[in-house]
Coordinates of C-alpha atoms in Angstrom, one line a residue:
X1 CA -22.3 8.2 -3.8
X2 CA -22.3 10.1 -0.4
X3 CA -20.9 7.9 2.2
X4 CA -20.8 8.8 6.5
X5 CA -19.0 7.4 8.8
X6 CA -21.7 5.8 10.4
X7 CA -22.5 3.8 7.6
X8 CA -19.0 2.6 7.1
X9 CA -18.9 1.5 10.9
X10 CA -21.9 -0.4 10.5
X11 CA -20.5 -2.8 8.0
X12 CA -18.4 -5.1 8.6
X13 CA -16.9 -7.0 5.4
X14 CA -15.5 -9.7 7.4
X15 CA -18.4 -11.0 8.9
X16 CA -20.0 -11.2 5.5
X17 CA -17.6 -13.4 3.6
X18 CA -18.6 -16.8 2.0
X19 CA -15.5 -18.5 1.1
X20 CA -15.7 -22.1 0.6
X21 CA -12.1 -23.3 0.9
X22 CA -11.0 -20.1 3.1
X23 CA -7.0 -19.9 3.9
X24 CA -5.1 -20.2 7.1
X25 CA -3.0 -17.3 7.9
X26 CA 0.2 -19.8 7.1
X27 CA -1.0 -20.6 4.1
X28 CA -1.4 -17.0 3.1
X29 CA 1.8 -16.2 3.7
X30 CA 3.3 -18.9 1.7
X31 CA 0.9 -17.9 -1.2
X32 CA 2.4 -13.8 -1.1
X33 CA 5.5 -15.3 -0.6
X34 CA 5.4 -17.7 -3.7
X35 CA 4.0 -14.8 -6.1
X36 CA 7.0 -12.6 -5.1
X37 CA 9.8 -15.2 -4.9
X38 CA 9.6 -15.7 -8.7
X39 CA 12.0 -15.5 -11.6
X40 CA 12.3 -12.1 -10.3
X41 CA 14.9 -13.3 -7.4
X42 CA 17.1 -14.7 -10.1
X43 CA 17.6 -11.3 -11.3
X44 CA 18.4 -9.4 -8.2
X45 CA 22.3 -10.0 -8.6
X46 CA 21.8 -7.9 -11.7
X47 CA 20.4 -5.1 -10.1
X48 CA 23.1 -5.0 -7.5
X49 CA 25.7 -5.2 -10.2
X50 CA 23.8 -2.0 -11.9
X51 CA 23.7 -0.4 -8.5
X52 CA 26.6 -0.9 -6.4
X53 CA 26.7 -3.3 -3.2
X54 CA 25.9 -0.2 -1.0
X55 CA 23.2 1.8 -2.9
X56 CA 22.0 -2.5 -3.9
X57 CA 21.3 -3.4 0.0
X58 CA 19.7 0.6 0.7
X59 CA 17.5 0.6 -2.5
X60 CA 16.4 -2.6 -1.9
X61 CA 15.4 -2.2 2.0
X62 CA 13.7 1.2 0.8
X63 CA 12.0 -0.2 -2.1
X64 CA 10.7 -3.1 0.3
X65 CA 9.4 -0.4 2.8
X66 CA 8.0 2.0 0.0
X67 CA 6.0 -1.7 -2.0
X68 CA 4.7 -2.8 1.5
X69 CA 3.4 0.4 2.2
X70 CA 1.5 0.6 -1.2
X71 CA -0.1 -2.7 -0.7
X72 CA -1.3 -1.6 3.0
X73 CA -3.1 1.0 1.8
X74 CA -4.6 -0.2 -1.2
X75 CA -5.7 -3.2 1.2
X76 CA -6.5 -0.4 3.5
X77 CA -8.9 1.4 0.7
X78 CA -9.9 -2.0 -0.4
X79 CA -12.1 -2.1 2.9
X80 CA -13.2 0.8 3.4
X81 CA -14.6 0.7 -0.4
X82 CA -16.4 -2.9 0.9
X83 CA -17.9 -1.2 3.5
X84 CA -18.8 1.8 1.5
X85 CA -20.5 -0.7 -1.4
X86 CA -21.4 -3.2 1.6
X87 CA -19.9 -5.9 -0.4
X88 CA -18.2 -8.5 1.3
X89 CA -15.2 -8.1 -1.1
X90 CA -13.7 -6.6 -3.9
X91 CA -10.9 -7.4 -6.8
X92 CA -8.1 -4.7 -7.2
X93 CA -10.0 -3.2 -10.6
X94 CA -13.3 -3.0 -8.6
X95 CA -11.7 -1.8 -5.7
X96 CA -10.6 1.3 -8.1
X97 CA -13.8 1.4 -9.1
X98 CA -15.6 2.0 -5.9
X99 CA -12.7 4.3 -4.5
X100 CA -13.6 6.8 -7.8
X101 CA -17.4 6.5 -7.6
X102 CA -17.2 7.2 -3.6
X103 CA -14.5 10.2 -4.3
X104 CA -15.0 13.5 -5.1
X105 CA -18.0 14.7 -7.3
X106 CA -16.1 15.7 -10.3
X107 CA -14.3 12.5 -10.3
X108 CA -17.2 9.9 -9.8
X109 CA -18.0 9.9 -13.5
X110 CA -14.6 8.5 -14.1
X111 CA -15.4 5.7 -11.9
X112 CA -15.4 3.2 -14.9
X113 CA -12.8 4.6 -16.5
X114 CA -10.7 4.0 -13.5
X115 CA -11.6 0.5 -13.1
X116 CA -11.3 -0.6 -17.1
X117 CA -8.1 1.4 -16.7
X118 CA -6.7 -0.8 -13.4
X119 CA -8.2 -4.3 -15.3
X120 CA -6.1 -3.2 -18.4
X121 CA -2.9 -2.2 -16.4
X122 CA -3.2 -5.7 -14.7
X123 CA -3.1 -7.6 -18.1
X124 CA -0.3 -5.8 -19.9
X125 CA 1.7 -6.2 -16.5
X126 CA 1.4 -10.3 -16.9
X127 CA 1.5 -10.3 -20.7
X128 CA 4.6 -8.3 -20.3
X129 CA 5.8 -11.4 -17.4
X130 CA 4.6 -13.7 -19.9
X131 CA 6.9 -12.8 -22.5
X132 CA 9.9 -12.4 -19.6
X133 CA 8.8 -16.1 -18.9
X134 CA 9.1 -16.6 -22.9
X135 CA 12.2 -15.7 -23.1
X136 CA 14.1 -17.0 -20.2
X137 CA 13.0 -20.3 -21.0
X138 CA 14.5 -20.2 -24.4
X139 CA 17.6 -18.7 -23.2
X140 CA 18.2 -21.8 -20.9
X141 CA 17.5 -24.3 -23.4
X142 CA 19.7 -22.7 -25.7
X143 CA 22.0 -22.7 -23.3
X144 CA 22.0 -26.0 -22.8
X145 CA 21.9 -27.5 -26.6
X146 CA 24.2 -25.0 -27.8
X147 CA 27.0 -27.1 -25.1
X148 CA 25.4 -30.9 -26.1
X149 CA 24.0 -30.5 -29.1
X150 CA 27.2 -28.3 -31.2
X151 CA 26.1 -29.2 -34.4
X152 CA 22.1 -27.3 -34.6
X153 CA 23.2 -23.9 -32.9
X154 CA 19.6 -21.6 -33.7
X155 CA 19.2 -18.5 -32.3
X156 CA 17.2 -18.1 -29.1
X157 CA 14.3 -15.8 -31.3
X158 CA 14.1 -20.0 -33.2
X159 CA 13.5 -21.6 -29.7
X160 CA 11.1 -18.5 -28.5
X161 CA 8.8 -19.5 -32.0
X162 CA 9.4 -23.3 -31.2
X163 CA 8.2 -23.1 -27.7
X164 CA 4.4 -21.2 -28.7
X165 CA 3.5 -25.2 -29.5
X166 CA 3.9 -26.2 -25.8
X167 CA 2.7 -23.0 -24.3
X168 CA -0.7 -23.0 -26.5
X169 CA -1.2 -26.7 -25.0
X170 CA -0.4 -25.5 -21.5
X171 CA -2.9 -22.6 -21.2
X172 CA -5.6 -24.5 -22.4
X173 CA -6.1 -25.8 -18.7
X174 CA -8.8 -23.8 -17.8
X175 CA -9.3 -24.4 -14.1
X176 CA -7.0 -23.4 -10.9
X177 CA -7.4 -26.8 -9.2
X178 CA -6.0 -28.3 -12.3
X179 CA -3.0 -26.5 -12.0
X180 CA -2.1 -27.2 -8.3
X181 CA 0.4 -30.2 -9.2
X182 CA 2.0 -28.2 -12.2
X183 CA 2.5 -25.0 -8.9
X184 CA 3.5 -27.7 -6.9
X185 CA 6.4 -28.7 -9.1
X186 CA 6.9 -25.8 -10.9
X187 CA 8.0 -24.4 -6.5
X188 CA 10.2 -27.5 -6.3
X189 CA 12.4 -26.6 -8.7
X190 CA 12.6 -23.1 -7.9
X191 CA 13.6 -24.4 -4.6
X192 CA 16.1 -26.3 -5.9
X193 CA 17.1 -24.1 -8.5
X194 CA 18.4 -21.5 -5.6
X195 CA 19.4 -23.9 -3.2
X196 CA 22.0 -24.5 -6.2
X197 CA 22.3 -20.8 -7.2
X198 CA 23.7 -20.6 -3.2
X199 CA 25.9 -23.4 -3.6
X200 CA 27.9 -21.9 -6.3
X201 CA 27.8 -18.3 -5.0
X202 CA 29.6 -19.8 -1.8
X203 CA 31.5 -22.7 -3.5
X204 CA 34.5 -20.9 -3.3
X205 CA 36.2 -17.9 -2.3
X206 CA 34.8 -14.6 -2.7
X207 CA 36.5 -11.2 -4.0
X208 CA 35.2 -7.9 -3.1
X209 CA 38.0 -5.6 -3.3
X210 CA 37.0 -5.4 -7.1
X211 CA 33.1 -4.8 -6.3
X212 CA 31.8 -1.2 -6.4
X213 CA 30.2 0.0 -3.3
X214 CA 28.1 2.8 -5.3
X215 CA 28.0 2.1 -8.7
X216 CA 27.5 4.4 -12.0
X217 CA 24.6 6.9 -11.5
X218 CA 23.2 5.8 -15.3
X219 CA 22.3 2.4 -14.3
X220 CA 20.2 3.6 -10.9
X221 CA 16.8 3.4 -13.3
X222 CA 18.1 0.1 -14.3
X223 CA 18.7 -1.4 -10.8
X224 CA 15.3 0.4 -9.6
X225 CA 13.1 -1.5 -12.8
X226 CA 14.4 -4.6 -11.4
X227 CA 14.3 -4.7 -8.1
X228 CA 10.6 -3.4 -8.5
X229 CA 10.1 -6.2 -10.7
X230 CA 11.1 -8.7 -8.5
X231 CA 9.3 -7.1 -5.5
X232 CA 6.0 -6.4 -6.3
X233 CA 3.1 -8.4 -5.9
X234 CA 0.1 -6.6 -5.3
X235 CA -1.8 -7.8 -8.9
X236 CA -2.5 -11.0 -6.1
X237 CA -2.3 -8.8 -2.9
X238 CA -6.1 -8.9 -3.2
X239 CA -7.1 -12.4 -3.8
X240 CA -4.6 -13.7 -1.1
X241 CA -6.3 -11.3 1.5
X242 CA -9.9 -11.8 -0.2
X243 CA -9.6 -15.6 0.5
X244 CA -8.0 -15.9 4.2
X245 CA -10.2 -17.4 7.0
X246 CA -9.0 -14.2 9.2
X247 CA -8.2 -11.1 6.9
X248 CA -8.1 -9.0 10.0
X249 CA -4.6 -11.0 10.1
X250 CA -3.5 -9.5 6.7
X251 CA -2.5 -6.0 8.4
X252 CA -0.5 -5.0 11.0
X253 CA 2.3 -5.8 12.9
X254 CA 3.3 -8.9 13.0
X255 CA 0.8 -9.7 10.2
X256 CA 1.1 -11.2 6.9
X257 CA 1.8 -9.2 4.8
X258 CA 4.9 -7.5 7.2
X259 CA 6.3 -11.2 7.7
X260 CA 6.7 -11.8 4.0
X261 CA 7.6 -8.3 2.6
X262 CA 10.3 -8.4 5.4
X263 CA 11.5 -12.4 4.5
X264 CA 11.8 -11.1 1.0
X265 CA 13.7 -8.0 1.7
X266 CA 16.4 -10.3 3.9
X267 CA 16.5 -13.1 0.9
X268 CA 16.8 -10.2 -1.7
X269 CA 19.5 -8.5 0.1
X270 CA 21.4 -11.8 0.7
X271 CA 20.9 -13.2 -2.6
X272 CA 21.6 -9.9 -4.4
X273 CA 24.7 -9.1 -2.4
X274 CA 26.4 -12.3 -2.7
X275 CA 26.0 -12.8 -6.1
X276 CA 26.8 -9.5 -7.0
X277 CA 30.1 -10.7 -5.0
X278 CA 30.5 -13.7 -7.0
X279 CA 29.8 -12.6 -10.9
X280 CA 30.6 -9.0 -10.7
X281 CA 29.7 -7.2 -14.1
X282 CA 29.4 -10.2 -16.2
X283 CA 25.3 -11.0 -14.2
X284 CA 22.9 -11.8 -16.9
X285 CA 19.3 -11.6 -16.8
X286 CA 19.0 -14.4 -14.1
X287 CA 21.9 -15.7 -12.1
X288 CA 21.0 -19.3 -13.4
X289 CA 22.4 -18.2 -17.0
X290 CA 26.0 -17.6 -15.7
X291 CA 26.8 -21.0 -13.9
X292 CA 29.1 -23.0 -15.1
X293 CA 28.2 -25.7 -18.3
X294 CA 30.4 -28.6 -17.0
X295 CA 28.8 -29.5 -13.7
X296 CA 25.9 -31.3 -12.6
X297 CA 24.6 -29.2 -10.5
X298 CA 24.5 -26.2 -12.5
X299 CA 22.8 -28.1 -15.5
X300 CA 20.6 -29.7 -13.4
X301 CA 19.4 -25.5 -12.3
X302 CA 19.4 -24.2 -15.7
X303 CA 16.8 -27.5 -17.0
X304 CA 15.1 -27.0 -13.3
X305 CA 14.4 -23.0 -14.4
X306 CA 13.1 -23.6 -17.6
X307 CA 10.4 -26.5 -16.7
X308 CA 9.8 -24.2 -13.3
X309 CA 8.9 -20.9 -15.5
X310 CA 7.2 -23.6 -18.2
X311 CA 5.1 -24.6 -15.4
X312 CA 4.7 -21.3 -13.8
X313 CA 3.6 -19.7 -17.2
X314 CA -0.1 -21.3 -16.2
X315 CA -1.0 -19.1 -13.4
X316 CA 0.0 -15.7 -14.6
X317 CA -1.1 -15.8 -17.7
X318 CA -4.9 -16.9 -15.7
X319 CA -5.3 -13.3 -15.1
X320 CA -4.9 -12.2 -18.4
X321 CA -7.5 -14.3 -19.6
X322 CA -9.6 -13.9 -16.5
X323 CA -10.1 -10.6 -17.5
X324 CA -10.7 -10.2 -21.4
X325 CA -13.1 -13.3 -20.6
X326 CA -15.1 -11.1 -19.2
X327 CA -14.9 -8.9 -22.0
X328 CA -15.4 -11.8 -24.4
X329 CA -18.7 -12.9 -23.0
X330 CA -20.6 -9.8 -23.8
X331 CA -19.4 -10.6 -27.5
X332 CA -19.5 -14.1 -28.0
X333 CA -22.7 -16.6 -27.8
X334 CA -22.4 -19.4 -25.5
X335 CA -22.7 -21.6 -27.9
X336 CA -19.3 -20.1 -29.2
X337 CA -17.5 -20.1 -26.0
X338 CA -16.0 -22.4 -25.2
X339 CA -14.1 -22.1 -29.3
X340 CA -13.2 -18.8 -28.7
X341 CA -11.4 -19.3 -25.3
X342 CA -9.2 -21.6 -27.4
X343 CA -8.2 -18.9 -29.9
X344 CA -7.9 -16.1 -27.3
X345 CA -5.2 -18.0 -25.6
X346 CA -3.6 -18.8 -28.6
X347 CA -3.4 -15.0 -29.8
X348 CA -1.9 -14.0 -26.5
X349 CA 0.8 -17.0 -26.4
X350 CA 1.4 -15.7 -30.1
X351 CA 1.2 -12.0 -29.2
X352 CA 4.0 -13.0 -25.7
X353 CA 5.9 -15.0 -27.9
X354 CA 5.9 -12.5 -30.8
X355 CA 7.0 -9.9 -28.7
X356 CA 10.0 -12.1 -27.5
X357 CA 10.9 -12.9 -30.6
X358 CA 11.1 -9.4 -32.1
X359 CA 12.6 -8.3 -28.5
X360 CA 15.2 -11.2 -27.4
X361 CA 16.8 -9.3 -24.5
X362 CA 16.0 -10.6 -21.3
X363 CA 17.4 -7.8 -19.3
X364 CA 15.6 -5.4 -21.0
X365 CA 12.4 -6.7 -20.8
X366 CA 12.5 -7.1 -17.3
X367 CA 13.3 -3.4 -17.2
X368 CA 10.6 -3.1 -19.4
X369 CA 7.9 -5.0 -17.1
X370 CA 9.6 -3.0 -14.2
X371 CA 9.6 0.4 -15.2
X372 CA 6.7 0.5 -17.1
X373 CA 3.9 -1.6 -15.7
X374 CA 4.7 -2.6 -12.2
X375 CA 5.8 1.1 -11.4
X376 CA 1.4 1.8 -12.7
X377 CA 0.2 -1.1 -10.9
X378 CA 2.0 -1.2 -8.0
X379 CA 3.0 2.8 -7.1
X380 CA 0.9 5.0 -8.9
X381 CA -2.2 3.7 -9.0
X382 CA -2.3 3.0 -5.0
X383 CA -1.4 6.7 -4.4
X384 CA -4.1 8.0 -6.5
X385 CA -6.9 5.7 -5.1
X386 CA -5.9 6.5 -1.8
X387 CA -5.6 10.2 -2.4
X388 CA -9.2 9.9 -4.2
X389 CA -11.2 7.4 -1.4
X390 CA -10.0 9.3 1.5
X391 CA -10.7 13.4 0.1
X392 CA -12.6 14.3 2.5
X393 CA -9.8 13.3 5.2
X394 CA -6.1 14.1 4.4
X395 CA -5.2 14.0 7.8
X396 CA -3.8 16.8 9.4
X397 CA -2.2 19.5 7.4
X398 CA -3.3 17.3 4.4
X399 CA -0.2 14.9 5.2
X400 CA -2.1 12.0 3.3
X401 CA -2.1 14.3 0.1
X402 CA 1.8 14.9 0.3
X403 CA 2.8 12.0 0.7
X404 CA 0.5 10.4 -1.6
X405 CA 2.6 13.1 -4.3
X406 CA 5.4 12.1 -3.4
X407 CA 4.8 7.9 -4.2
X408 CA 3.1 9.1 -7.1
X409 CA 5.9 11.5 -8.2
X410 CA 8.9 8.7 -7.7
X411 CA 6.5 6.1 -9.6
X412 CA 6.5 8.5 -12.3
X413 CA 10.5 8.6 -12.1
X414 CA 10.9 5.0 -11.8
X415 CA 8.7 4.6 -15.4
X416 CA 10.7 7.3 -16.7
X417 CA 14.2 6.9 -16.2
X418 CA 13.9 3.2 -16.4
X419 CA 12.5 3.4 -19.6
X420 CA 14.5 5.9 -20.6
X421 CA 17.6 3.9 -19.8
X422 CA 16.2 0.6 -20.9
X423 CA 15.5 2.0 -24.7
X424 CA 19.2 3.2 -24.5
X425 CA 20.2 0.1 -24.0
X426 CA 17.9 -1.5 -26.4
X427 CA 19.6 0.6 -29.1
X428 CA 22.8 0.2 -27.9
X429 CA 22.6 -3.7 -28.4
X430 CA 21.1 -3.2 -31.9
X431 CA 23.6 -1.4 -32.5
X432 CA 26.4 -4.0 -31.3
X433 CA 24.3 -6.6 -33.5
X434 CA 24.7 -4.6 -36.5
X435 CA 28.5 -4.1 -36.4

């Protein structure tokens, strides 16, 4: 598909968009913002613990700058793929899609590849946060009975099989606007889950002397996975901009999508630095996990986390299913449908909560999701799409190109080491288990 320039000025997606219910520019903001602020905050003390309070704040303001730049130009590509296909919009598989088949010549015929392969990275990234979800909610619970309930102490793999029940109810909820009062509380809590995270990190006096500024070069991967984990954003980058009553706003400065990546790099910093202060070494998997057992506050957090995730567990795992449905249909009669919705989202709780069971470690699934998916989804893939849309115009001296290889090349470290270093510590736990 030979595009000109011409044609691309003449369309104008914008001016073609139906949406029924379309957003204010607030209210997109507050939607990137909840997608980011996650579970994934919770863990940012850990990263700075891996990192150092130094190389922590730096990494994380680079990471911020290097993830916001990723999302502007696969919005960027997004467009100029609408204007290409004159479509009004596009998701983020059909917007790799488009980019291919518009590409070079030897590459159009991996067009579908390209897609299938961006719809497929998109679902092992939030099966992968499904199972984080899995997991942390047992952890919390056990917490919890483990100190009130002495005489039944079951391992948390026990409470990862006893909670499929609940989840296989949950996802059965098919529609979005049937899950805006389980968002709205499931935000509430994570409100007040870190407005009592902060209470404890400044309850008392905090010791620094003993923190590193730069940690141990080993556990870099570690704190990169993480924090990359708890940044990115971009599997809903597209249907935040796709729905906005101005989506001119999206981009630019002050836009959207600057406000929140900056609010998020301040509250990471803050929140990472702080608690780093506070808990040192001993940081678990989220913060919420090493507050005290004897106060109010701090068990009224760890039961706030778990029904927050529950209720969170919903929405991500939408786009799984959102996807293979897709899939499904070409298979399955009508007639049939609606049964086999049923079991697929059974399988996939089973398959999350199988994988939790077999792979209990919190930390090292985050890693996991970190390293591994979010560094495809959220690095790589933008690079290459851009690299591929815009061929015939690098810029000058092909500057698009290079620096395209270079956020290609650190994605490619980020998956690497951090997988590298989370298998290490995999065994090294096994290990510890075994003794």
């Amino acid at each position: 598909m030979d595009i000109n320039k011409k044609e691309l000025d003449d369309y104008n997606p914008f001016e073609h968009r139906k949406v029924k219910k379309p957003n204010s520019d607030i209210r997109s903001l507050a939607n990137l913002l909840k997608a980011s602020l996650g579970s994934g905050i919770l863990a940012i003390p850990l990263a700075f613990a891996n990192a150092g309070w130094g190389v922590g704040i730096v990494g994380t303001v680079i990471i911020a700058f290097i993830c916001g730049h990723c999302v502007h130009i696969f919005v960027n590509v997004s467009r100029m793929c609408c204007k290409a296909v004159r479509k009004p919009l596009l998701t983020y598989a059909e917007t790799c899609e488009v980019a291919f088949a518009i590409g070079p010549k030897r590459l159009r015929p991996l067009s579908k590849a390209a897609g299938i392969f961006a719809e497929f990275s998109l679902i092992f990234t939030y099966v992968g946060v499904c199972c984080i979800f899995t997991v942390l909610i047992a952890d919390s619970i056990k917490q919890l009975l483990d100190r009130y309930v002495p005489g039944y102490i079951l391992p948390v793999e026990y409470y990862c099989l006893i909670l499929l029940v609940p989840l296989c109810l949950i996802v059965q909820i098919r529609y979005l606007k049937w899950l805006a009062p389980i968002s709205l509380t499931a935000n509430i809590m994570l409100v007040a889950t870190f407005a009592i995270c902060v209470y404890y990190i400044f309850k008392d006096d905090i010791t620094i002397s003993d923190k590193l500024v730069v940690g141990y070069p080993a556990r870099f991967p570690a704190f990169l996975s993480t924090v990359i984990f708890a940044m990115e954003g971009i599997g809903v980058v597209m249907p935040v901009e796709n729905d906005m009553k101005r989506p001119e706003h999206f981009l630019g400065c002050p836009g959207v999508m600057v406000v929140a990546m900056t609010f998020i790099m301040l509250l990471y910093c803050i929140l990472g630095l702080f608690g780093y202060f506070r808990y040192g070494d001993a940081l678990r998997g989220s913060i919420t996990l090493n507050l005290p057992m004897d106060d109010w506050p701090a068990i009224c957090a760890k039961a706030f986390i778990a029904i927050s995730i529950f209720c969170t567990y919903p929405l991500h795992f939408y786009v799984v299913v959102d996807v293979l449905s897709k899939y499904l249909r070409s298979y399955i009669k009508k007639q049939h449908m609606n049964m086999a919705q049923i079991f697929m989202r059974i399988a996939i709780v089973w398959l999350c909560g199988g994988i939790g069971i077999a792979l209990p470690m919190l930390e090292q699934i985050i890693n996991i999701v970190g390293a591994l998916f979010y560094s495809i989804l959220g690095l790589i893939i933008p690079g290459i799409v851009e690299t591929v849309c815009r061929w015939k115009d690098l810029g000058k001296l092909n500057w698009i190109l290079w620096k395209n290889i270079l956020l290609v090349l650190f994605g490619f470290c980020c998956l690497i080491s951090g997988m590298t270093v989370t298998i290490s510590d995999i065994i090294t736990n096994l290990d510890q288990e075994t003794e």
